[in-house]
Amino acid sequence: MHRKNIFVIGLDEANLPALGSIPRAAEYRFHPLLTVDELQGGEVSVPELLDKAQGILDSFDGTIDAIVGYWDFPVSTLVAILGDRYGTRSTSLESIVKCEHKYWSRLEQQKVIDEHPRFGRVDLDADEPRPPEGVRYPMWLKPALSYSSELAYSVKNEEEFREACARIKEGISRVGRPFEHILQQVDLPPEMAGVGAEVCLAEEALSGVQVAVEGYVHGGEVTVYGVLDSINYPGSSCFLRHQYPSGLPEPVQQRLHDVSKRVIRQVGMDEATFSIEYFYDPGADAINLLEINPRHSQAHAELFAYVDGVPNHHCMVSLALGEDPALPYREGPYAAAAKWYYRWFADGVAHQVPEREEIDRIEREIPGARVEVGVEEGRKLSDATDQDSYSFELAHISTGGDSEEDLRRKYDRCVAALGLAFDGTEPGGRHLTND
C-alpha cells in the first residue's frame, strides 16, 4: 500500500499522538518540515526558511502529497507559498495575509459585519504617539502581527499608552520585518498602501465571555464544527482554559456561525481550516470579533477527540488531500473537555520539574488527563520565548470528564502531582481555578 506523504511544518512531539489518531492515519506518513525553534526563535527570515524547506522537499525520494501546518506566522504563509510551488492543496496566500495582518483583517471585516470593536492605527514614529480618533480607553495596543499575544498591552490611560507604544516600537521588527517580505508578494488594495507590516493597532477593549469558533472551507462552502469557551484567570486577560462544548445558548452560537461564515467568505479562504475568537457580552447580547486565525487550533485537538471522537487535525489533513473533512459529532468518551494553561504570574527559576516517566505515571493515574510541561529545571521563566505580556506558561493540561466539576478536579490533581516550585515557593503555584 502506498502511504501518502504529509509534510508538517513545525511538527512537534506534543501533536504526534493526535495526528496518529485521526481516521486512516495508517495510510499516511507524517514528515517534519522545519522545527518550531527554526520557525519562531529569534529573528525570522522567510527567504531562509523557504530555502531550507525547499532543500528538504527537493531531496525527498517520494511523492509530496500534502504540506500542512497548525501554527501562526510564518507557518501559515509557508504552507500557502510551498503549496503553490509544489502543487499541493492550500488556500491562497492573500487570504492568509488578510487574516494575519490585524489591520487589514479589520478593514475586511467591517465590509461585511458590524460585530467588531472600534479600531485604528497608531503612529509609533510620532514624537508623541496618540490614540486613533474615536477609539476610547480602555484599549488594547498590539502589532499588526505577533506570536502568542507578544507585545499586546491593555492600557487604561495616557501614561500606560505611552509606555506600551515604547515597548512595541522597540520589539515590533522581530516579526514585522519578515512579514514585510510576505506583504510584497500579494496585491494590496488602496486602503493598505503604505501601511506595511511594522504597524501598531489600537482597539477598544472588549468584555464578556470569550469564545472560539472552529471550522473549515471545502469546495467554497463554509462549515463550523465547534464553539468553545475561553475562560481567563480571575482578574486577568490570560487564558486559564478552553472548554468544549461551549455553554452559550444555542441562538447565540448560531449568530457566531453566521458572522464567521460571512467574514471567511469575505477574506476568500478555501480548502483550509480556521479559528475565530470572539467576545459575547450577555448583558448587551452583543457579539464582537477579536481575531481570525487562518488555521485550526492545535490546542483544541484533544478536546475534539475527547468529546467528538476525532481530533480536529483530521480536517486539516483531509482538506490537504482532497478528502472529506467532516468530523463525527459527540462520539468521544467524554461529555466535556478542557485545555488548561497552568501559569505563573511572576518571574522565577523552576525547580522540581518532573521527568517524562513521572508525567506518564500522572497520566496513568488520572484517566482522561494529558500533561505537557513547558519549563526546564533551573531555567529562569523570563528566558523562555513566545510568552504573553503578563504571565509565564508552565504546563498545558488537557482533561476530559462528565462535567465541568470533573474537569476541574482532574486539573487540580494534575497540578498537585506535578509539584513544580519556584525560588523556594510552595509546590503547586497559582492555578486559580475559582473563576
CSV table of C-alpha atoms in Angstrom, one decimal:
chain,number,residue,atom,x,y,z
A,1,MET,CA,0.0,0.0,0.0
A,2,HIS,CA,1.3,3.4,-0.9
A,3,ARG,CA,1.3,5.6,2.1
A,4,LYS,CA,0.7,9.3,1.4
A,5,ASN,CA,3.5,11.6,2.4
A,6,ILE,CA,2.3,14.6,4.5
A,7,PHE,CA,4.9,17.2,5.4
A,8,VAL,CA,4.0,19.1,8.6
A,9,ILE,CA,5.7,22.5,9.0
A,10,GLY,CA,6.7,22.7,12.7
A,11,LEU,CA,5.8,19.2,13.6
A,12,ASP,CA,6.3,18.8,17.3
A,13,GLU,CA,6.1,15.8,19.7
A,14,ALA,CA,3.1,17.1,21.5
A,15,ASN,CA,0.9,16.8,18.4
A,16,LEU,CA,2.1,13.5,17.2
A,17,PRO,CA,-0.4,11.4,19.2
A,18,ALA,CA,-3.3,13.5,17.9
A,19,LEU,CA,-2.1,13.2,14.3
A,20,GLY,CA,-1.6,9.5,14.7
A,21,SER,CA,-5.2,9.0,15.9
A,22,ILE,CA,-7.0,10.6,13.0
A,23,PRO,CA,-9.1,8.3,10.8
A,24,ARG,CA,-6.9,6.5,8.2
A,25,ALA,CA,-3.7,7.6,9.9
A,26,ALA,CA,-2.2,4.2,9.0
A,27,GLU,CA,-2.4,5.3,5.3
A,28,TYR,CA,-0.3,8.4,6.0
A,29,ARG,CA,3.3,9.1,6.7
A,30,PHE,CA,4.0,12.4,8.6
A,31,HIS,CA,7.3,14.1,7.9
A,32,PRO,CA,8.7,17.1,9.9
A,33,LEU,CA,9.5,20.2,7.8
A,34,LEU,CA,11.4,22.8,9.8
A,35,THR,CA,11.4,22.9,13.6
A,36,VAL,CA,9.4,25.1,15.9
A,37,ASP,CA,12.6,26.8,17.1
A,38,GLU,CA,13.7,27.5,13.5
A,39,LEU,CA,10.2,29.0,12.7
A,40,GLN,CA,9.7,31.1,15.8
A,41,GLY,CA,13.1,31.6,17.5
A,42,GLY,CA,14.9,35.0,17.3
A,43,GLU,CA,14.8,36.9,14.1
A,44,VAL,CA,12.8,35.1,11.4
A,45,SER,CA,14.0,35.1,7.8
A,46,VAL,CA,11.2,33.9,5.4
A,47,PRO,CA,13.6,33.5,2.4
A,48,GLU,CA,16.0,31.4,4.5
A,49,LEU,CA,13.1,29.2,5.8
A,50,LEU,CA,11.8,28.8,2.3
A,51,ASP,CA,15.2,27.8,1.0
A,52,LYS,CA,15.7,25.2,3.8
A,53,ALA,CA,12.2,23.8,3.3
A,54,GLN,CA,12.7,23.5,-0.4
A,55,GLY,CA,16.0,21.8,0.1
A,56,ILE,CA,14.3,19.1,2.2
A,57,LEU,CA,11.4,18.7,-0.2
A,58,ASP,CA,13.6,18.6,-3.3
A,59,SER,CA,15.8,15.9,-1.8
A,60,PHE,CA,12.8,13.7,-0.7
A,61,ASP,CA,12.6,10.5,-2.6
A,62,GLY,CA,8.9,10.0,-2.9
A,63,THR,CA,5.7,11.8,-3.6
A,64,ILE,CA,4.8,15.1,-1.8
A,65,ASP,CA,1.1,14.6,-1.2
A,66,ALA,CA,0.4,17.4,1.2
A,67,ILE,CA,2.0,20.3,3.1
A,68,VAL,CA,0.2,21.4,6.2
A,69,GLY,CA,0.8,23.3,9.4
A,70,TYR,CA,-1.1,24.3,12.6
A,71,TRP,CA,1.0,27.3,13.9
A,72,ASP,CA,0.7,31.0,13.2
A,73,PHE,CA,3.1,33.1,11.0
A,74,PRO,CA,5.3,32.1,9.4
A,75,VAL,CA,3.9,28.6,9.2
A,76,SER,CA,0.5,29.5,7.7
A,77,THR,CA,2.1,31.6,5.0
A,78,LEU,CA,4.8,29.0,4.3
A,79,VAL,CA,2.0,26.4,3.7
A,80,ALA,CA,0.4,28.6,1.1
A,81,ILE,CA,3.7,29.5,-0.7
A,82,LEU,CA,5.1,25.9,-0.7
A,83,GLY,CA,1.7,24.6,-1.7
A,84,ASP,CA,1.8,26.8,-4.7
A,85,ARG,CA,5.3,25.8,-5.6
A,86,TYR,CA,4.8,22.0,-5.2
A,87,GLY,CA,1.2,21.7,-6.4
A,88,THR,CA,-0.3,20.8,-3.0
A,89,ARG,CA,-3.7,22.0,-1.9
A,90,SER,CA,-4.0,25.1,0.3
A,91,THR,CA,-5.8,28.4,0.5
A,92,SER,CA,-4.3,31.4,-1.2
A,93,LEU,CA,-1.5,33.4,0.3
A,94,GLU,CA,-3.7,36.6,0.0
A,95,SER,CA,-6.5,35.0,2.1
A,96,ILE,CA,-3.9,34.1,4.8
A,97,VAL,CA,-2.4,37.6,5.0
A,98,LYS,CA,-5.9,39.2,5.1
A,99,CYS,CA,-6.4,37.2,8.4
A,100,GLU,CA,-3.0,37.6,9.9
A,101,HIS,CA,-2.4,41.3,9.3
A,102,LYS,CA,-4.6,42.6,12.1
A,103,TYR,CA,-5.3,46.0,10.5
A,104,TRP,CA,-6.0,44.6,7.0
A,105,SER,CA,-8.2,42.0,8.7
A,106,ARG,CA,-10.3,44.7,10.4
A,107,LEU,CA,-10.7,46.5,7.1
A,108,GLU,CA,-12.1,43.4,5.5
A,109,GLN,CA,-14.3,42.6,8.5
A,110,GLN,CA,-16.0,46.0,8.5
A,111,LYS,CA,-17.1,45.4,4.9
A,112,VAL,CA,-19.5,42.6,5.9
A,113,ILE,CA,-20.1,42.7,9.6
A,114,ASP,CA,-20.7,45.2,12.4
A,115,GLU,CA,-19.6,42.9,15.2
A,116,HIS,CA,-16.2,44.3,15.8
A,117,PRO,CA,-14.6,46.9,18.1
A,118,ARG,CA,-13.6,50.5,17.1
A,119,PHE,CA,-10.0,50.4,15.9
A,120,GLY,CA,-7.3,52.4,14.2
A,121,ARG,CA,-3.6,52.7,13.5
A,122,VAL,CA,-1.1,54.3,15.9
A,123,ASP,CA,1.9,56.2,14.5
A,124,LEU,CA,4.8,54.8,16.6
A,125,ASP,CA,7.2,57.2,14.9
A,126,ALA,CA,5.4,60.4,16.0
A,127,ASP,CA,7.1,62.5,18.7
A,128,GLU,CA,4.1,61.8,20.9
A,129,PRO,CA,2.0,58.8,19.6
A,130,ARG,CA,-1.7,59.3,20.1
A,131,PRO,CA,-4.7,57.0,20.2
A,132,PRO,CA,-6.7,56.9,16.9
A,133,GLU,CA,-9.6,59.3,16.7
A,134,GLY,CA,-12.8,57.7,18.1
A,135,VAL,CA,-11.0,54.9,20.0
A,136,ARG,CA,-11.5,55.2,23.7
A,137,TYR,CA,-9.8,53.9,26.8
A,138,PRO,CA,-9.6,51.1,27.9
A,139,MET,CA,-8.0,49.8,24.8
A,140,TRP,CA,-5.5,47.2,23.5
A,141,LEU,CA,-2.3,48.1,21.7
A,142,LYS,CA,-0.8,45.4,19.5
A,143,PRO,CA,1.4,45.0,16.5
A,144,ALA,CA,-0.2,44.0,13.2
A,145,LEU,CA,1.3,40.6,13.7
A,146,SER,CA,2.7,38.8,16.8
A,147,TYR,CA,3.2,35.4,18.4
A,148,SER,CA,1.0,34.3,21.4
A,149,SER,CA,-0.1,37.9,22.3
A,150,GLU,CA,3.6,39.0,22.4
A,151,LEU,CA,3.7,42.8,22.7
A,152,ALA,CA,0.0,43.1,23.2
A,153,TYR,CA,-0.9,45.5,26.0
A,154,SER,CA,-4.0,46.6,27.8
A,155,VAL,CA,-3.9,50.3,28.5
A,156,LYS,CA,-6.3,52.4,30.6
A,157,ASN,CA,-4.8,55.9,30.4
A,158,GLU,CA,-2.4,58.1,28.6
A,159,GLU,CA,0.6,57.1,30.7
A,160,GLU,CA,0.1,53.4,30.0
A,161,PHE,CA,-0.5,54.2,26.3
A,162,ARG,CA,2.9,55.9,26.1
A,163,GLU,CA,4.7,53.1,27.9
A,164,ALA,CA,3.1,50.4,25.7
A,165,CYS,CA,4.0,52.3,22.5
A,166,ALA,CA,7.6,52.5,23.6
A,167,ARG,CA,7.8,48.7,24.2
A,168,ILE,CA,6.0,47.9,21.0
A,169,LYS,CA,8.3,50.2,18.9
A,170,GLU,CA,11.3,48.5,20.4
A,171,GLY,CA,10.2,44.9,19.6
A,172,ILE,CA,7.9,45.2,16.6
A,173,SER,CA,10.5,44.5,14.0
A,174,ARG,CA,11.2,40.9,15.2
A,175,VAL,CA,8.0,39.7,13.4
A,176,GLY,CA,7.2,42.8,11.4
A,177,ARG,CA,10.3,42.7,9.3
A,178,PRO,CA,9.9,39.2,8.0
A,179,PHE,CA,6.2,39.8,7.5
A,180,GLU,CA,7.0,42.7,5.2
A,181,HIS,CA,8.6,40.1,2.8
A,182,ILE,CA,5.2,38.4,2.6
A,183,LEU,CA,3.3,41.6,2.1
A,184,GLN,CA,5.4,42.3,-1.0
A,185,GLN,CA,4.1,39.0,-2.6
A,186,VAL,CA,0.4,39.9,-2.6
A,187,ASP,CA,-1.6,42.6,-4.4
A,188,LEU,CA,-2.6,45.2,-1.8
A,189,PRO,CA,-5.8,47.3,-2.0
A,190,PRO,CA,-5.6,51.1,-2.0
A,191,GLU,CA,-6.5,51.2,1.7
A,192,MET,CA,-3.4,49.2,2.5
A,193,ALA,CA,-1.0,51.4,0.5
A,194,GLY,CA,1.9,52.5,2.7
A,195,VAL,CA,0.7,50.7,5.8
A,196,GLY,CA,3.4,48.0,5.9
A,197,ALA,CA,3.9,45.2,8.4
A,198,GLU,CA,5.5,47.2,11.3
A,199,VAL,CA,2.3,48.9,12.2
A,200,CYS,CA,0.6,49.2,15.6
A,201,LEU,CA,-3.1,48.8,16.0
A,202,ALA,CA,-5.3,50.2,18.8
A,203,GLU,CA,-8.7,48.6,19.5
A,204,GLU,CA,-11.3,49.4,22.2
A,205,ALA,CA,-11.2,46.7,24.9
A,206,LEU,CA,-13.9,44.1,24.7
A,207,SER,CA,-15.7,42.4,27.6
A,208,GLY,CA,-17.9,39.4,28.2
A,209,VAL,CA,-17.5,35.7,27.6
A,210,GLN,CA,-14.6,34.8,25.3
A,211,VAL,CA,-15.3,32.1,22.7
A,212,ALA,CA,-13.6,30.4,19.8
A,213,VAL,CA,-15.3,29.2,16.6
A,214,GLU,CA,-13.6,26.5,14.6
A,215,GLY,CA,-14.5,25.5,11.0
A,216,TYR,CA,-13.2,24.8,7.5
A,217,VAL,CA,-14.0,25.8,3.9
A,218,HIS,CA,-14.3,23.0,1.4
A,219,GLY,CA,-15.5,23.4,-2.2
A,220,GLY,CA,-16.3,27.0,-1.4
A,221,GLU,CA,-18.7,26.0,1.4
A,222,VAL,CA,-18.0,27.2,5.0
A,223,THR,CA,-18.7,24.7,7.8
A,224,VAL,CA,-18.5,25.5,11.5
A,225,TYR,CA,-17.8,22.3,13.5
A,226,GLY,CA,-17.3,23.6,17.0
A,227,VAL,CA,-17.7,26.5,19.5
A,228,LEU,CA,-15.5,26.6,22.6
A,229,ASP,CA,-15.5,28.8,25.7
A,230,SER,CA,-12.2,30.5,26.5
A,231,ILE,CA,-12.0,31.3,30.2
A,232,ASN,CA,-9.4,33.6,31.8
A,233,TYR,CA,-7.7,33.6,35.1
A,234,PRO,CA,-9.7,35.8,37.6
A,235,GLY,CA,-8.8,39.5,37.1
A,236,SER,CA,-6.5,38.7,34.2
A,237,SER,CA,-6.5,38.7,30.4
A,238,CYS,CA,-4.6,35.4,30.3
A,239,PHE,CA,-6.3,32.1,29.4
A,240,LEU,CA,-7.0,29.7,32.2
A,241,ARG,CA,-8.7,27.1,30.0
A,242,HIS,CA,-10.5,26.4,26.7
A,243,GLN,CA,-13.6,24.3,27.3
A,244,TYR,CA,-15.7,22.3,24.8
A,245,PRO,CA,-18.5,22.3,24.1
A,246,SER,CA,-19.5,25.9,24.8
A,247,GLY,CA,-22.1,26.7,27.4
A,248,LEU,CA,-23.5,29.6,25.4
A,249,PRO,CA,-27.2,29.5,24.4
A,250,GLU,CA,-27.9,27.9,21.0
A,251,PRO,CA,-29.3,31.1,19.4
A,252,VAL,CA,-26.0,32.9,20.3
A,253,GLN,CA,-24.0,30.1,18.9
A,254,GLN,CA,-26.0,30.3,15.6
A,255,ARG,CA,-25.2,34.0,15.4
A,256,LEU,CA,-21.5,33.2,15.8
A,257,HIS,CA,-21.8,30.7,13.0
A,258,ASP,CA,-23.4,33.3,10.7
A,259,VAL,CA,-20.8,36.0,11.4
A,260,SER,CA,-18.0,33.5,11.0
A,261,LYS,CA,-19.2,32.4,7.6
A,262,ARG,CA,-19.6,36.0,6.4
A,263,VAL,CA,-16.0,37.0,7.3
A,264,ILE,CA,-14.4,33.8,6.0
A,265,ARG,CA,-16.2,34.3,2.6
A,266,GLN,CA,-15.0,37.9,2.6
A,267,VAL,CA,-11.3,37.1,3.0
A,268,GLY,CA,-11.6,34.4,0.3
A,269,MET,CA,-10.4,31.3,2.2
A,270,ASP,CA,-10.9,27.9,0.6
A,271,GLU,CA,-9.8,24.3,1.3
A,272,ALA,CA,-8.5,25.4,4.7
A,273,THR,CA,-9.4,25.4,8.4
A,274,PHE,CA,-9.9,28.5,10.5
A,275,SER,CA,-10.4,29.5,14.2
A,276,ILE,CA,-12.0,32.8,15.1
A,277,GLU,CA,-12.0,34.4,18.5
A,278,TYR,CA,-15.0,36.4,19.8
A,279,PHE,CA,-16.3,38.1,22.9
A,280,TYR,CA,-20.0,37.7,23.8
A,281,ASP,CA,-21.5,40.3,26.3
A,282,PRO,CA,-24.6,38.7,27.8
A,283,GLY,CA,-25.8,42.0,29.3
A,284,ALA,CA,-25.9,43.7,25.9
A,285,ASP,CA,-26.5,40.5,24.0
A,286,ALA,CA,-23.6,41.7,21.8
A,287,ILE,CA,-21.0,39.7,19.7
A,288,ASN,CA,-17.6,41.2,18.9
A,289,LEU,CA,-15.0,39.6,16.7
A,290,LEU,CA,-11.5,39.6,18.3
A,291,GLU,CA,-9.3,38.0,15.6
A,292,ILE,CA,-9.3,35.5,12.7
A,293,ASN,CA,-6.7,32.7,12.6
A,294,PRO,CA,-6.3,31.1,9.2
A,295,ARG,CA,-5.7,27.7,10.7
A,296,HIS,CA,-7.4,25.4,13.2
A,297,SER,CA,-6.2,25.5,16.8
A,298,GLN,CA,-3.8,22.6,17.7
A,299,ALA,CA,-4.5,23.5,21.3
A,300,HIS,CA,-8.1,22.2,20.8
A,301,ALA,CA,-7.1,18.8,19.2
A,302,GLU,CA,-7.6,16.7,22.2
A,303,LEU,CA,-10.8,18.4,23.2
A,304,PHE,CA,-12.5,17.4,20.0
A,305,ALA,CA,-11.0,13.9,20.4
A,306,TYR,CA,-12.4,13.6,24.0
A,307,VAL,CA,-15.9,14.9,23.0
A,308,ASP,CA,-16.5,14.1,19.3
A,309,GLY,CA,-14.1,11.2,18.9
A,310,VAL,CA,-11.6,12.6,16.4
A,311,PRO,CA,-9.0,15.4,16.8
A,312,ASN,CA,-9.5,18.5,14.6
A,313,HIS,CA,-6.2,17.7,12.9
A,314,HIS,CA,-8.4,15.4,10.7
A,315,CYS,CA,-9.9,18.4,9.0
A,316,MET,CA,-6.5,19.9,8.1
A,317,VAL,CA,-5.1,16.7,6.7
A,318,SER,CA,-8.3,15.8,4.8
A,319,LEU,CA,-8.6,19.2,3.1
A,320,ALA,CA,-4.9,19.0,2.1
A,321,LEU,CA,-5.5,15.6,0.5
A,322,GLY,CA,-8.9,16.5,-1.1
A,323,GLU,CA,-10.8,14.1,1.1
A,324,ASP,CA,-13.9,14.6,3.2
A,325,PRO,CA,-13.0,16.8,6.2
A,326,ALA,CA,-16.2,16.2,8.2
A,327,LEU,CA,-15.8,15.4,11.9
A,328,PRO,CA,-18.1,13.0,13.8
A,329,TYR,CA,-20.4,14.5,16.4
A,330,ARG,CA,-20.4,13.6,20.2
A,331,GLU,CA,-18.9,10.2,19.6
A,332,GLY,CA,-16.0,10.6,22.0
A,333,PRO,CA,-15.6,9.1,25.5
A,334,TYR,CA,-16.4,12.3,27.5
A,335,ALA,CA,-19.3,14.8,27.6
A,336,ALA,CA,-16.9,17.7,28.1
A,337,ALA,CA,-13.2,18.6,27.8
A,338,ALA,CA,-10.8,21.4,28.7
A,339,LYS,CA,-7.3,22.5,27.8
A,340,TRP,CA,-5.8,24.2,30.9
A,341,TYR,CA,-2.9,26.7,31.0
A,342,TYR,CA,-1.0,26.4,34.2
A,343,ARG,CA,0.7,29.8,34.6
A,344,TRP,CA,3.0,31.7,36.9
A,345,PHE,CA,2.5,35.5,37.2
A,346,ALA,CA,6.0,36.5,38.4
A,347,ASP,CA,9.5,35.7,37.2
A,348,GLY,CA,11.4,32.9,38.9
A,349,VAL,CA,13.6,29.8,38.4
A,350,ALA,CA,11.8,26.5,38.1
A,351,HIS,CA,12.6,23.6,40.5
A,352,GLN,CA,11.3,20.1,41.0
A,353,VAL,CA,10.4,19.8,37.3
A,354,PRO,CA,9.2,16.2,36.7
A,355,GLU,CA,10.8,13.9,34.2
A,356,ARG,CA,8.8,12.2,31.4
A,357,GLU,CA,8.4,9.0,33.4
A,358,GLU,CA,6.8,10.9,36.2
A,359,ILE,CA,4.4,12.6,33.8
A,360,ASP,CA,3.5,9.3,32.3
A,361,ARG,CA,2.6,8.0,35.8
A,362,ILE,CA,0.4,11.0,36.4
A,363,GLU,CA,-1.5,10.4,33.2
A,364,ARG,CA,-2.0,6.7,34.0
A,365,GLU,CA,-3.4,7.5,37.5
A,366,ILE,CA,-5.7,10.3,36.2
A,367,PRO,CA,-7.8,8.9,33.3
A,368,GLY,CA,-8.7,11.5,30.7
A,369,ALA,CA,-5.7,13.7,31.5
A,370,ARG,CA,-2.7,14.6,29.4
A,371,VAL,CA,0.2,16.8,30.6
A,372,GLU,CA,2.8,18.8,28.7
A,373,VAL,CA,5.3,20.6,30.9
A,374,GLY,CA,6.9,23.6,29.2
A,375,VAL,CA,9.6,24.7,31.8
A,376,GLU,CA,13.1,23.4,32.4
A,377,GLU,CA,14.9,22.6,35.7
A,378,GLY,CA,16.9,25.6,36.8
A,379,ARG,CA,15.9,27.9,34.0
A,380,LYS,CA,14.5,31.4,34.5
A,381,LEU,CA,11.0,31.7,33.3
A,382,SER,CA,11.6,35.0,31.5
A,383,ASP,CA,14.3,33.3,29.4
A,384,ALA,CA,11.5,31.4,27.6
A,385,THR,CA,10.3,32.7,24.2
A,386,ASP,CA,6.8,33.4,22.9
A,387,GLN,CA,5.2,34.2,26.2
A,388,ASP,CA,2.4,36.7,26.6
A,389,SER,CA,3.0,40.1,28.2
A,390,TYR,CA,1.6,39.2,31.7
A,391,SER,CA,2.4,35.6,32.6
A,392,PHE,CA,4.6,32.5,32.0
A,393,GLU,CA,3.1,29.2,30.9
A,394,LEU,CA,4.3,26.3,33.0
A,395,ALA,CA,2.3,23.4,31.6
A,396,HIS,CA,-0.6,22.6,29.3
A,397,ILE,CA,-3.1,20.1,30.9
A,398,SER,CA,-5.9,18.5,28.9
A,399,THR,CA,-8.8,16.9,30.8
A,400,GLY,CA,-11.9,15.0,29.7
A,401,GLY,CA,-14.8,14.4,32.0
A,402,ASP,CA,-18.5,14.1,32.6
A,403,SER,CA,-19.0,17.6,33.9
A,404,GLU,CA,-17.1,20.9,34.5
A,405,GLU,CA,-16.6,19.9,38.1
A,406,ASP,CA,-15.0,16.7,36.9
A,407,LEU,CA,-12.7,18.7,34.6
A,408,ARG,CA,-11.6,20.9,37.4
A,409,ARG,CA,-11.0,18.1,39.8
A,410,LYS,CA,-8.7,16.3,37.3
A,411,TYR,CA,-6.8,19.5,36.6
A,412,ASP,CA,-6.2,20.2,40.3
A,413,ARG,CA,-5.0,16.7,40.8
A,414,CYS,CA,-2.5,17.1,37.9
A,415,VAL,CA,-1.2,20.4,39.3
A,416,ALA,CA,-0.7,18.9,42.7
A,417,ALA,CA,1.0,15.8,41.3
A,418,LEU,CA,3.4,17.9,39.2
A,419,GLY,CA,4.7,19.6,42.3
A,420,LEU,CA,6.5,22.5,40.5
A,421,ALA,CA,8.3,25.0,42.7
A,422,PHE,CA,10.0,28.4,42.0
A,423,ASP,CA,12.7,30.0,44.0
A,424,GLY,CA,11.7,28.4,47.3
A,425,THR,CA,7.9,28.9,46.9
A,426,GLU,CA,5.5,26.2,47.8
A,427,PRO,CA,4.9,23.5,45.2
A,428,GLY,CA,1.8,23.9,43.1
A,429,GLY,CA,1.9,27.6,42.2
A,430,ARG,CA,-1.1,29.7,41.3
A,431,HIS,CA,-3.5,27.9,39.2
A,432,LEU,CA,-6.6,29.7,40.4
A,433,THR,CA,-9.5,27.6,39.2
A,434,ASN,CA,-12.0,29.6,41.2
A,435,ASP,CA,-13.3,31.6,38.3
